[in-house]
């Protein structure tokens, strides 16, 4: 007989959100940005940014990505990911950047590069059927390259839909608003390469 999950089984994300909030506030002040300016650059409301800086709520991964882009830092900087000194990333040792107690919105991200300090960032992305980021389009410096390994993916670049199937790839400027949809009946796995690293 299975037992109901006890309160101890649910991770307490409040301390982590507080740390993220402190990091965001520090980075914002380092860049001499007001709350309004960071909200505009991140395409978020001032209220969302203010609450996160105060350690309130449970931000989605998409929100953290938007904030990172607004601050012009890899999202790993907000999540305090420890960087490896080895050039090799073993398949069973990839760093996941969708967890950390944050709501992952039906998608997982695994770093394929050992750290975020180089000129290139590569990520293995697995999205569930119905995963859709159109509500929070991405826009940041650099270029992106993606290749679909399995499933199918719709990539929207400035509103234009590009349908990709296994083996298809795409390259575009990240400065253009873009978002992703998994319209298929199965998980989609893809590799995304960004320069400079945006994750």
C-alpha positions as a printed Julia matrix, in Angstrom:
199×3 Matrix{Float64}:
  0.0    0.0     0.0
  1.41   3.38   -0.95
  1.57   6.12    1.6
  0.59   9.72    1.06
  3.51  12.09    0.68
  4.43  13.72    3.94
  5.33  17.42    4.19
  8.96  16.32    4.43
  8.78  14.86    0.91
  8.01  18.3    -0.59
 11.15  20.43   -0.91
 11.06  23.87    0.69
 11.92  26.25   -2.14
 11.64  29.43   -0.06
 15.35  29.57    0.9
 16.37  29.03   -2.71
 13.97  31.67   -4.01
 15.38  34.07   -1.42
 18.93  33.44   -2.68
 17.83  33.91   -6.3
 16.06  37.14   -5.32
 19.17  38.49   -3.62
 21.25  37.59   -6.68
 18.82  39.32   -9.05
 18.72  42.46   -6.91
 22.52  42.57   -6.68
 22.96  42.12  -10.44
 20.31  44.74  -11.16
 22.02  47.3    -8.92
 25.44  46.47  -10.4
 23.97  47.41  -13.79
 22.34  50.57  -12.42
 18.9   49.36  -13.51
 15.63  50.32  -11.84
 12.91  47.74  -11.25
 10.97  49.27  -14.14
 13.96  49.02  -16.49
 14.69  45.39  -15.61
 11.01  44.5   -15.96
 10.91  46.09  -19.42
 14.14  44.38  -20.52
 12.82  41.04  -19.24
  9.27  41.42  -20.63
  7.93  40.86  -17.12
  5.73  42.98  -14.88
  7.33  45.16  -12.23
  5.32  43.23   -9.64
  6.83  39.89  -10.69
 10.39  41.27  -10.53
  9.76  42.97   -7.2
  8.27  39.84   -5.64
 11.16  37.68   -6.83
 13.74  40.12   -5.46
 11.96  39.9    -2.09
 12.04  36.08   -2.22
  8.3   35.72   -2.67
  6.62  33.03   -4.77
  7.87  30.12   -6.83
  9.06  31.46  -10.22
  8.86  29.3   -13.31
 12.01  28.46  -15.22
 10.76  30.65  -18.09
 10.59  33.62  -15.69
 14.18  33.02  -14.59
 15.3   32.78  -18.22
 13.63  36.11  -19.0
 15.27  37.74  -15.98
 18.66  36.35  -16.94
 18.26  37.72  -20.46
 17.22  41.09  -19.04
 20.35  41.12  -16.89
 22.47  39.77  -19.78
 23.76  36.79  -17.78
 23.38  33.02  -18.24
 20.42  31.69  -16.27
 22.86  29.36  -14.52
 24.23  32.44  -12.76
 20.86  32.94  -11.09
 20.62  29.26  -10.15
 24.15  29.22   -8.72
 25.22  26.22  -10.78
 28.65  24.95   -9.79
 30.95  24.96  -12.79
 33.2   22.02  -13.59
 36.9   22.38  -14.36
 36.96  19.24  -16.53
 36.39  19.6   -20.29
 34.4   16.33  -20.3
 30.71  16.02  -19.4
 29.69  12.41  -18.71
 26.17  11.43  -19.75
 25.23  10.51  -16.19
 26.79  13.65  -14.7
 25.03  16.39  -16.69
 23.87  19.36  -14.67
 20.12  19.87  -14.84
 19.08  23.5   -14.91
 15.32  23.09  -14.78
 15.02  21.69  -11.3
 16.5   23.37   -8.25
 13.01  23.48   -6.73
 11.7   25.72   -9.49
  8.61  24.88  -11.52
  9.89  23.36  -14.79
  6.78  23.78  -16.98
  6.95  20.37  -18.73
 10.5   20.73  -20.0
 13.95  19.7   -18.81
 17.34  21.23  -19.61
 20.68  19.46  -19.21
 24.0   21.2   -19.75
 26.22  19.56  -22.36
 29.07  21.98  -21.76
 31.08  21.73  -18.52
 30.5   25.36  -17.57
 28.95  28.66  -18.61
 32.15  30.69  -18.81
 33.04  29.99  -22.46
 31.76  31.48  -25.69
 29.41  28.56  -26.46
 26.67  26.92  -24.42
 25.04  23.63  -25.42
 21.93  22.17  -23.82
 19.93  18.96  -24.2
 16.25  19.95  -24.05
 13.41  17.45  -23.56
  9.89  18.86  -23.81
  6.61  17.09  -23.18
  3.66  17.16  -25.6
  1.9   20.5   -25.4
  4.9   22.38  -24.02
  4.52  25.95  -25.29
  6.64  29.04  -24.5
  4.62  31.49  -26.63
  3.42  33.33  -23.52
  7.0   34.28  -22.72
  8.98  34.74  -25.97
 12.75  34.71  -25.61
 14.94  37.54  -26.88
 18.62  37.94  -26.06
 22.01  38.6   -27.58
 23.77  36.14  -29.88
 22.82  33.28  -32.15
 21.08  29.92  -31.61
 21.43  26.62  -33.37
 19.11  23.71  -32.71
 18.78  20.14  -33.97
 15.84  17.87  -33.2
 16.92  14.37  -32.18
 13.45  12.87  -31.71
  9.84  13.98  -31.92
  8.82  17.25  -33.54
  9.11  20.91  -32.65
  7.65  24.17  -33.88
 10.1   27.07  -33.66
  8.57  30.53  -34.05
 10.97  33.29  -35.09
  9.39  36.73  -34.98
  6.02  35.03  -35.43
  7.01  32.83  -38.4
  6.49  29.11  -37.74
  9.21  26.61  -38.65
  8.25  22.95  -38.2
 11.13  20.62  -37.38
 11.22  16.82  -37.27
 13.95  14.39  -36.15
 17.17  15.27  -37.95
 16.11  18.82  -38.86
 18.14  21.79  -37.64
 17.76  25.55  -37.48
 19.96  28.63  -37.02
 18.75  32.13  -36.17
 19.62  35.37  -34.42
 18.56  35.31  -30.77
 17.89  39.05  -30.87
 14.6   38.28  -32.66
 11.67  37.22  -30.42
 11.35  33.42  -30.56
  9.41  30.66  -28.85
  8.89  26.91  -29.01
  5.95  24.51  -29.14
  5.89  20.71  -28.97
  2.74  19.94  -31.01
  3.29  16.2   -31.19
  1.99  13.23  -29.22
  5.43  12.36  -27.79
  8.36  13.96  -26.03
 10.72  16.01  -28.17
 14.47  15.87  -27.59
 16.71  18.51  -29.12
 20.17  19.98  -28.73
 20.44  23.77  -28.53
 23.69  25.66  -28.96
 23.91  29.32  -27.99
 26.69  31.82  -28.46
 27.23  33.49  -26.1
 25.75  31.04  -23.57
 22.26  32.1   -22.55
 21.52  29.26  -20.13
